[in-house]
CSV table of C-alpha atoms in Angstrom, one decimal:
chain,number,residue,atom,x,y,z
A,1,UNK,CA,82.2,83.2,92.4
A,2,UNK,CA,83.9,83.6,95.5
A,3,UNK,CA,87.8,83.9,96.7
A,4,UNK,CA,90.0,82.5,99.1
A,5,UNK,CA,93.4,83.9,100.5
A,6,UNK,CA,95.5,80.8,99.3
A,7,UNK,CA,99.0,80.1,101.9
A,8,UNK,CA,102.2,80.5,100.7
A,9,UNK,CA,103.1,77.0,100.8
A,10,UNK,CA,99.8,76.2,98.2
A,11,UNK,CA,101.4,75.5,94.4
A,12,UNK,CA,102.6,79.0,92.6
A,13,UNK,CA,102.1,80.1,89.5
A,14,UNK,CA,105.6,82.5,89.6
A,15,UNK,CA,107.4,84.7,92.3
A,16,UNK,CA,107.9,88.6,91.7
A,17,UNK,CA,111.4,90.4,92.7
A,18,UNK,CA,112.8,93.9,91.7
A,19,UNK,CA,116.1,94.1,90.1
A,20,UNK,CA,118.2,96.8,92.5
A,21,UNK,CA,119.4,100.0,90.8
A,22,UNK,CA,121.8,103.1,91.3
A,23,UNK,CA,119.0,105.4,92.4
A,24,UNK,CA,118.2,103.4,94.7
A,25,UNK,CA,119.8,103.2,98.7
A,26,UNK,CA,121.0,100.0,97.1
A,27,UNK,CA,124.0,102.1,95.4
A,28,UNK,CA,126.7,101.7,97.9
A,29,UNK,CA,126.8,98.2,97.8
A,30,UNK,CA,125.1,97.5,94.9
A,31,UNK,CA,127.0,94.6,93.1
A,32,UNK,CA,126.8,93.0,96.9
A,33,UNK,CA,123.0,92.9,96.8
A,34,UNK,CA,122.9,92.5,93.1
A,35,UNK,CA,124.5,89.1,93.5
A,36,UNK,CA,122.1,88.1,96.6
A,37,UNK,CA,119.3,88.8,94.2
A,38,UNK,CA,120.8,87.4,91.3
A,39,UNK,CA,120.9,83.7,93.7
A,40,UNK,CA,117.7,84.0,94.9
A,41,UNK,CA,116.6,84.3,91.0
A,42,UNK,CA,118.5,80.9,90.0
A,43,UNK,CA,117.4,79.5,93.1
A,44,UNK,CA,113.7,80.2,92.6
A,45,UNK,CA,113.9,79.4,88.9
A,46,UNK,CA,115.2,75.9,89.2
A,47,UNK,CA,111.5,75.3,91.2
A,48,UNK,CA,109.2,77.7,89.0
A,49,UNK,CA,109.1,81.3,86.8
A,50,UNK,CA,110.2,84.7,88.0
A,51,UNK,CA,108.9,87.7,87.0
A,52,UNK,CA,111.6,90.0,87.6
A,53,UNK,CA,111.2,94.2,87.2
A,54,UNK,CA,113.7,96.4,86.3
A,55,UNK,CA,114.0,99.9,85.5
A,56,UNK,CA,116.2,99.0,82.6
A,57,UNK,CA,115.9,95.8,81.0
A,58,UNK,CA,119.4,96.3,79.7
A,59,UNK,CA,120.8,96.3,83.9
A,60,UNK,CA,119.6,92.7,84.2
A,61,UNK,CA,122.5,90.5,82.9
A,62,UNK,CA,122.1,87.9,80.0
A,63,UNK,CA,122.0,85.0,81.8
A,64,UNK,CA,119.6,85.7,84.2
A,65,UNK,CA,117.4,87.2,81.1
A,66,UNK,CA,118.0,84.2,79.0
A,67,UNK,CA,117.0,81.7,81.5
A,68,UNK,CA,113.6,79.9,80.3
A,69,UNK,CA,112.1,80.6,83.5
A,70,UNK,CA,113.0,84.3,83.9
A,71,UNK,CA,110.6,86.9,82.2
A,72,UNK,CA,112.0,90.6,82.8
A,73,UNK,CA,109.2,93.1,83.0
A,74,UNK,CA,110.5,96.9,82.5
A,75,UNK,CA,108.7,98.9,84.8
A,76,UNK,CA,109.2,101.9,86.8
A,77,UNK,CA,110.2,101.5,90.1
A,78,UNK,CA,111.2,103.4,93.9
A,79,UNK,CA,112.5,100.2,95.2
A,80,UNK,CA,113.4,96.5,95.1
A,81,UNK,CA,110.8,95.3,98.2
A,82,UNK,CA,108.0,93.7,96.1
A,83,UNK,CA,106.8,91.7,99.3
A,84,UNK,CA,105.1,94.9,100.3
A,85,UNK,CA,103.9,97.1,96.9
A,86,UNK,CA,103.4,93.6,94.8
A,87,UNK,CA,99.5,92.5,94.8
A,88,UNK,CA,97.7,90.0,97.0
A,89,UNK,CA,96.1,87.3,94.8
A,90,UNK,CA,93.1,85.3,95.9
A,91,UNK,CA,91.9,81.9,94.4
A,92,UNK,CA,88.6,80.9,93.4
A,93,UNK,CA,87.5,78.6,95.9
A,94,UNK,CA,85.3,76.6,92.7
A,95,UNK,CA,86.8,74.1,90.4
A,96,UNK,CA,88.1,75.8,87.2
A,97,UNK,CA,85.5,73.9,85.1
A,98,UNK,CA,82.3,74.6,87.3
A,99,UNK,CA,81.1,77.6,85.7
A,100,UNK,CA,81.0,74.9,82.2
A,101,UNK,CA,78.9,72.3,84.3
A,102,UNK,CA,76.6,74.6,85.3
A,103,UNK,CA,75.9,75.7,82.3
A,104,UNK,CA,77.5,79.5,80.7
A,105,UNK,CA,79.3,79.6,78.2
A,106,UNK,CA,83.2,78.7,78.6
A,107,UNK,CA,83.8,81.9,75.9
A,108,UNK,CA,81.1,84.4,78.0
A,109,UNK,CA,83.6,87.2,78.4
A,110,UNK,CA,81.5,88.2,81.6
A,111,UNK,CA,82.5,84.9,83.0
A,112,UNK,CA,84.4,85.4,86.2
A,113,UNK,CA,87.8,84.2,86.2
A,114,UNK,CA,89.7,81.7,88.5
A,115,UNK,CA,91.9,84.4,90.3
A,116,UNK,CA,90.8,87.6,91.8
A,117,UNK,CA,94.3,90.4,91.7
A,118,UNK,CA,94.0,93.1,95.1
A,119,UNK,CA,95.7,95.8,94.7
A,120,UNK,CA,96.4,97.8,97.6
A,121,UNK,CA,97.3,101.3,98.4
A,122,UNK,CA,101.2,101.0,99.2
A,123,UNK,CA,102.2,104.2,100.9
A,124,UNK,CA,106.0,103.6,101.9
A,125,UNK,CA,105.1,102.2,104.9
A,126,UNK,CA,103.5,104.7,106.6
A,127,UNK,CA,104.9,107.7,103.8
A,128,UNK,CA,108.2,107.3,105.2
A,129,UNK,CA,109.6,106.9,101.8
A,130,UNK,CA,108.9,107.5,98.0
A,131,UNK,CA,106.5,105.0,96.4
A,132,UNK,CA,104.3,106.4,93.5
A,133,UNK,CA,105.8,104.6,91.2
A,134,UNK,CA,105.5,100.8,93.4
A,135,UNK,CA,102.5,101.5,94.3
A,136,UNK,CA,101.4,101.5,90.5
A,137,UNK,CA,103.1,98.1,89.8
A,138,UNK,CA,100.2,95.8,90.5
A,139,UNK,CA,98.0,97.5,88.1
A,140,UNK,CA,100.5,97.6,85.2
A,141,UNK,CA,101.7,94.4,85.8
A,142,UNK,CA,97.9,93.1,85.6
A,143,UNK,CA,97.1,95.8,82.6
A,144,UNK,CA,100.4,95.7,80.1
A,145,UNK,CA,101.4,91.8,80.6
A,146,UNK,CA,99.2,89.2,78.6
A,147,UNK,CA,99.8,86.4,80.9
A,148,UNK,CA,97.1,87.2,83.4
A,149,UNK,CA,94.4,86.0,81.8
A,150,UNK,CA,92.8,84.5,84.5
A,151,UNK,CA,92.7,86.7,86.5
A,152,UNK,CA,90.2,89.8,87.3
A,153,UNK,CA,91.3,93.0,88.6
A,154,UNK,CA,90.3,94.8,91.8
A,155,UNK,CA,90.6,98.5,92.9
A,156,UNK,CA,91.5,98.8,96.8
A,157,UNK,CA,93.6,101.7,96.5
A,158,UNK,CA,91.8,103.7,99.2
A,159,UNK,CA,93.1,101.1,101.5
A,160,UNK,CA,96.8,100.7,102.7
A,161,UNK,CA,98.2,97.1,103.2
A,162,UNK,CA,101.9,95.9,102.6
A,163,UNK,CA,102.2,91.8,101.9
A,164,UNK,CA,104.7,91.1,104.4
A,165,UNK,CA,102.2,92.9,107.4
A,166,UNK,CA,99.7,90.0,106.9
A,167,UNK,CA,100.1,86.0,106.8
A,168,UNK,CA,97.7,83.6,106.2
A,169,UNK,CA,96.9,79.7,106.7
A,170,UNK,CA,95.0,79.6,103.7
A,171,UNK,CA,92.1,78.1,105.8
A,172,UNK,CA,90.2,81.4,106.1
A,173,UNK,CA,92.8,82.6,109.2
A,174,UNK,CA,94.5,85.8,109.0
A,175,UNK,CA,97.7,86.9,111.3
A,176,UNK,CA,98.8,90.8,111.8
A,177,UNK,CA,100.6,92.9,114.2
A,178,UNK,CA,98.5,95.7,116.1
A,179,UNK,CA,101.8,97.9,115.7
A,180,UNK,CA,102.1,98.0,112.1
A,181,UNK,CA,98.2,98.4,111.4
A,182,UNK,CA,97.6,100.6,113.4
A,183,UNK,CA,100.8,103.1,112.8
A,184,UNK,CA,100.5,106.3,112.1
A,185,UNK,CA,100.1,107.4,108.2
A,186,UNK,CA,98.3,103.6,107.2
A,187,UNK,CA,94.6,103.5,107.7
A,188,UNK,CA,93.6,106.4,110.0
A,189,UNK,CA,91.1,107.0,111.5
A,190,UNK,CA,90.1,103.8,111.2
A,191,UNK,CA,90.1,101.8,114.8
A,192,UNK,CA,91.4,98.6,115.2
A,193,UNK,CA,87.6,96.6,114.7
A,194,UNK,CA,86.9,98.6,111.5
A,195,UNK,CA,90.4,97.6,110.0
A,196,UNK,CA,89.4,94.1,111.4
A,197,UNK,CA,86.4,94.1,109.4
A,198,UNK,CA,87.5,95.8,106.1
A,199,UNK,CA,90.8,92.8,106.1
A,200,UNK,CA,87.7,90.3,106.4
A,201,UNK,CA,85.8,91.8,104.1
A,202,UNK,CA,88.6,92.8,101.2
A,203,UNK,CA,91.0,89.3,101.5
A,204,UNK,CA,87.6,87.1,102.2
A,205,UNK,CA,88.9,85.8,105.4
A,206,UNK,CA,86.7,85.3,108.2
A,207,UNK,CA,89.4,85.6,111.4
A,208,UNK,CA,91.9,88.1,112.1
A,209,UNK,CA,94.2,87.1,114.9
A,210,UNK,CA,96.7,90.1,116.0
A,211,UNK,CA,99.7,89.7,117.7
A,212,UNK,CA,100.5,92.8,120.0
A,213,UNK,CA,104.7,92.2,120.8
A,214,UNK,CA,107.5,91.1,118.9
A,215,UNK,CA,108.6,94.3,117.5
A,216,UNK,CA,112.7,93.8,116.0
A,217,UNK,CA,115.0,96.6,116.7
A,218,UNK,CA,116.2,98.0,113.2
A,219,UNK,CA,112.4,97.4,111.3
A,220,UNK,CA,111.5,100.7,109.7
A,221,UNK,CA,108.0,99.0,108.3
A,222,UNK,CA,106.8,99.1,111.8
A,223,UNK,CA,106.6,95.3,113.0
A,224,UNK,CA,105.7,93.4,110.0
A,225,UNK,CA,104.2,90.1,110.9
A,226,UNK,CA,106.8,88.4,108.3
A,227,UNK,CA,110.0,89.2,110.5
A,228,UNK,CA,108.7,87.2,113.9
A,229,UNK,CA,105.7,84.9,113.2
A,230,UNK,CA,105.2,82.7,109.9
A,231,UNK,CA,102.1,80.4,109.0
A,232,UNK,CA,103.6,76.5,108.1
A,233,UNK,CA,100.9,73.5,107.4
A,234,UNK,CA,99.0,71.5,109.7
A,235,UNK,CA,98.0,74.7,112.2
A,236,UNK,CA,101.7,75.4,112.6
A,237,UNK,CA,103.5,78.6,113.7
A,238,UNK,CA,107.2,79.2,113.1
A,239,UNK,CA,108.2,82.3,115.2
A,240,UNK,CA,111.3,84.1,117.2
A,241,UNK,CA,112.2,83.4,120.3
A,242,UNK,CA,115.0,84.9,122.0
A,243,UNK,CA,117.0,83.9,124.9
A,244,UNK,CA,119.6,86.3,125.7
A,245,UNK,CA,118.5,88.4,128.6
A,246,UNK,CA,121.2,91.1,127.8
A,247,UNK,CA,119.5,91.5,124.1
A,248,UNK,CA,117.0,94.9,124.5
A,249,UNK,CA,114.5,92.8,122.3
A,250,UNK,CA,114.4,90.0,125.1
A,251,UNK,CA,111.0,91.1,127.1
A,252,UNK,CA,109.1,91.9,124.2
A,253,UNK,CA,109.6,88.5,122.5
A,254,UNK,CA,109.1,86.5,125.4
A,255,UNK,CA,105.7,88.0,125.9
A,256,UNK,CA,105.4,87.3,122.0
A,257,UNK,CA,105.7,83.8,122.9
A,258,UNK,CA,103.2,83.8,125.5
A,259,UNK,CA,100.6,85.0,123.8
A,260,UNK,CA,101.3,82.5,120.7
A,261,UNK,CA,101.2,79.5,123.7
A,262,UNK,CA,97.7,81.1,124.5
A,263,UNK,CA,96.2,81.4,120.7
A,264,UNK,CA,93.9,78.8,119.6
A,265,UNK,CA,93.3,77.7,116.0
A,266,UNK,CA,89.4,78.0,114.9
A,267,UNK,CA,89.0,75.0,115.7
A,268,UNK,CA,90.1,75.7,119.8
A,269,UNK,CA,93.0,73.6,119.1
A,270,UNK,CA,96.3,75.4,120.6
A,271,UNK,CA,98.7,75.4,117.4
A,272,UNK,CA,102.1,73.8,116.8
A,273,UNK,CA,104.8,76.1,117.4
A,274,UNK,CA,108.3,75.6,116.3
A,275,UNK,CA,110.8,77.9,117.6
A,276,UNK,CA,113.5,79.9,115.8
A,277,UNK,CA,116.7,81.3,117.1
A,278,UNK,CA,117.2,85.1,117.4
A,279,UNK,CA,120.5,85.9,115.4
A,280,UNK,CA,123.2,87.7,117.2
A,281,UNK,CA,122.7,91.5,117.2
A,282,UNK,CA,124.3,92.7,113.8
A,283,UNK,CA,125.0,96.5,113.4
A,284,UNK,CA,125.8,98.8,110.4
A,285,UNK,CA,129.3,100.4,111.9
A,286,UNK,CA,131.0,102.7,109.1
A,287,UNK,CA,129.5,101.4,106.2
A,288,UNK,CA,130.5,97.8,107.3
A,289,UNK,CA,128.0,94.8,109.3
A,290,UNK,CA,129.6,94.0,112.8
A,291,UNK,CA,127.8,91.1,114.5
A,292,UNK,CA,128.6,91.3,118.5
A,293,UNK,CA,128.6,87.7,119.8
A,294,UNK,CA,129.2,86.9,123.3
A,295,UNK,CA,127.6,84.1,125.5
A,296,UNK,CA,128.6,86.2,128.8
A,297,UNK,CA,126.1,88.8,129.8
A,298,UNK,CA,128.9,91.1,130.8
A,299,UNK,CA,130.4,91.4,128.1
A,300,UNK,CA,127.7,91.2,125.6
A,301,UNK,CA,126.6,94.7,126.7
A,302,UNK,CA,130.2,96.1,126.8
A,303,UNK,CA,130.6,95.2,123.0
A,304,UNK,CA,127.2,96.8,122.4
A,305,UNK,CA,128.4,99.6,123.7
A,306,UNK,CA,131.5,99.9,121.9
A,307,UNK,CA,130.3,99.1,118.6
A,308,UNK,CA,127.5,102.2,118.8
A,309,UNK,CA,125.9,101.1,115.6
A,310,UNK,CA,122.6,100.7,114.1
A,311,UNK,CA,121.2,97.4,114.9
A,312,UNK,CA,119.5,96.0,111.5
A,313,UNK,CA,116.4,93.7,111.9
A,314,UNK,CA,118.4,90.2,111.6
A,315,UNK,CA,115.4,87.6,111.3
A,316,UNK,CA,115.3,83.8,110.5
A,317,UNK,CA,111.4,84.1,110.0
A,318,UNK,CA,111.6,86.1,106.7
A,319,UNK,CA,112.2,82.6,105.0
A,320,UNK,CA,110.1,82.2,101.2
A,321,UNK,CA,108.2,78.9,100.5
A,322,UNK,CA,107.9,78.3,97.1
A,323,UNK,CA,107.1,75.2,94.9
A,324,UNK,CA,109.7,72.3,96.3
A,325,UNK,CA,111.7,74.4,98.2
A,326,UNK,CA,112.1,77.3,101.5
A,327,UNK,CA,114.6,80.1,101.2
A,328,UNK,CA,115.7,80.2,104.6
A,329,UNK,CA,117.9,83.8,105.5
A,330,UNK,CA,121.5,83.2,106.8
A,331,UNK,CA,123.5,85.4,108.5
A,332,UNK,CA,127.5,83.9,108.8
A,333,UNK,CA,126.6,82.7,112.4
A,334,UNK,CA,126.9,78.9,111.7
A,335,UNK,CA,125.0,77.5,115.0
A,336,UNK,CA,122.0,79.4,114.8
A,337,UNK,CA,122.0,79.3,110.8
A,338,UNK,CA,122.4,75.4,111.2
A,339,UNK,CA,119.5,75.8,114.0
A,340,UNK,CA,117.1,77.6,112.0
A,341,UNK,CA,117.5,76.0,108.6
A,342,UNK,CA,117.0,73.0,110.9
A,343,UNK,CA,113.5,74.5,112.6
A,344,UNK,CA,112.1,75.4,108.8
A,345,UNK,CA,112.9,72.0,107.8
A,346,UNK,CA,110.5,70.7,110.2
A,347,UNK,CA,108.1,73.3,109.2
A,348,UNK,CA,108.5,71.8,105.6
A,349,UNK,CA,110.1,68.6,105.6
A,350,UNK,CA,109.2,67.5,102.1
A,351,UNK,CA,110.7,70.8,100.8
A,352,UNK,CA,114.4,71.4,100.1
A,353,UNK,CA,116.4,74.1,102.1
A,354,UNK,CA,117.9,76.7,100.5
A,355,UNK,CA,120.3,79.3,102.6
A,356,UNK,CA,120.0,82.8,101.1
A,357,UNK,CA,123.1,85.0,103.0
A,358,UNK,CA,120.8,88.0,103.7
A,359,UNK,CA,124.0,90.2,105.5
A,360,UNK,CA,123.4,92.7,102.9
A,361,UNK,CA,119.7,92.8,102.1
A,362,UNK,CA,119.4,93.5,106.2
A,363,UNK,CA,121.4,96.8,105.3
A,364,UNK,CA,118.3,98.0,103.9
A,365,UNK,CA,116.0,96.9,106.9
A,366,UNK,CA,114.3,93.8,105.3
A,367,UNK,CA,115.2,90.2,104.5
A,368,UNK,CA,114.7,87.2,102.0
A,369,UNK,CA,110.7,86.8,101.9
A,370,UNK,CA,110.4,91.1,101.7
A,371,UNK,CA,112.0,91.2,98.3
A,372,UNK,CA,109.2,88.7,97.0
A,373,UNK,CA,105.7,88.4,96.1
A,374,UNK,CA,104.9,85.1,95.0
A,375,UNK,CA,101.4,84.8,92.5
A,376,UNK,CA,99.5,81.2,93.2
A,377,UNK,CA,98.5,78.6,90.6
């Protein structure tokens, strides 16, 4: 049987999120990004199931665990970013009934099964960060819970790969970023073809496109491809742009967007491209967000100045597709939230729009898609 990378947008079966808890970095505002995750769960569960881990089952309030289409797994974990230490499920690319017509046995317990569970080496992007206990979620999730049942396991721990640093068109396409595969601490000494050819070989894909630019000030997973460029249907690309001059991310995007205006689908087809805004540069500032908005140049930089902050990775691309419905990140900046819930919408127009303020889930250096992992039907 062979296996196909399925895209996001393709029907799912459930989406996978962490439950955030006082160990964590979470703990200084955790009721803040307790609540953000606690909307993302009804959202999602109005469309289709969540599996959502928790340390504690008892943590997860009752209504969230008494909704019918809310399972709560109790699991170990280091963190709540399941886009990146959650597993990587492929699709058989045969009907479901084939093996029958052909002829074994629909009971053969050697029968291969209709989806193929990667699990990955996750590493804390680049051992920057504590993990053991992630990166041995995909396995118990596939070993302890009885729901998997068509599914068949497969061992890739001696190779590192976080979800969000690959996206796919579910056509046999893969996108990645040069600077977060080939970062110190992933894959070394493995050059860039080699990686090329173990991605082909390991998620069945037969092109890898990398994108070399687009790196967001702030991103501590070293430029995942989820923060600037997104796959959409119909050999569409939803990316970043940026247009203020006076922002220190401006000549790296634009050459971003040059190379996407030079890529060609397999096909030698130049793709759609539809064009996000790049939100006004939001900084951490005494244990408070401070966006610094200013449409003079001037005075744009003396505000940067003055705030001296950490700039977190603000991103409009870290949207989630799931069945019906895109959860688009918003960021209190009502133009450019209108804008990009606006550009997604184009991306998906038979999909409802669903704005997710991601102010505090940027305090920990990722947005709306990296706190999911979403399993396909």
């Amino acid at each position: 049987m062979t296996y196909r990378l399925p895209a996001e947008w393709e029907p799912q079966d459930f989406v996978l999120l962490t439950w955030p808890n006082e160990t964590t970095d979470w703990a200084p505002y955790l009721e803040e990004i307790r609540q953000t995750v606690a909307e993302m769960v009804r959202a999602i569960a109005r469309h289709e199931e969540v599996m959502l881990l928790s340390m504690f089952k008892t943590d997860v309030p009752d209504e969230l665990r008494e909704m019918p289409n809310v399972y709560v797994a109790e699991l170990p974990n280091n963190d709540t970013w399941a886009r990146d230490f959650g597993p990587i499920v492929l699709k058989s690319t045969q009907p479901a009934d084939s093996a029958a017509e052909g002829g074994a046995s629909a009971n053969d317990e050697e029968e291969e099964k209709d989806y193929l569970w990667l699990d990955f080496r996750f590493n804390g992007w680049g051992e920057k960060f504590q993990a053991a206990w992630d990166n041995m979620i995909p396995y118990k999730l596939w070993a302890l819970y009885g729901f998997f049942e068509d599914a068949d396991y497969e061992d890739h721990q001696d190779f590192v790969l976080e979800g969000g640093s690959i996206e796919a068109d579910g056509q046999g396409t893969l996108f990645t970023t040069s600077q977060c595969l080939l970062a110190p601490h992933r894959n070394q000494p493995l050059t860039k073809e080699q990686i090329e050819e173990q991605l082909k070989r390991r998620l069945r894909v037969s092109r890898v496109v990398w994108l070399d630019y687009g790196n967001l000030v702030g991103d501590d997973t070293d430029g995942h491809i989820d923060t600037i460029v997104r796959c959409a249907p119909d050999d569409t690309l939803v990316y970043v742009g940026c247009d203020d001059s006076a922002d220190e991310q401006y000549a790296d995007f634009h050459a971003l967007e040059e190379q996407l205006k030079a890529l060609r689908t397999a096909d030698g087809k130049p793709y759609r491209l539809l064009r996000l805004p790049m939100p006004d540069g939001i900084y951490e500032v005494e244990g408070d967000c401070v966006a610094v908005q200013s449409s003079n140049v001037a005075a744009r930089r003396s505000k940067v100045q003055e705030v001296q902050g950490e700039r977190l990775p603000a991103t409009y691309a870290n949207f989630l597709v799931i069945n019906g419905a895109v959860l688009v990140p918003t960021y209190d900046q009502p133009e450019k939230d209108a804008e990009a819930l606006r550009v997604v919408q184009r991306a998906f127009p038979d999909r409802e729009m669903i704005p997710i303020d991601a102010r505090t889930i940027i305090r920990q250096h990722g947005s709306v898609h990296c706190l999911t992992m979403q399993v396909p039907k």
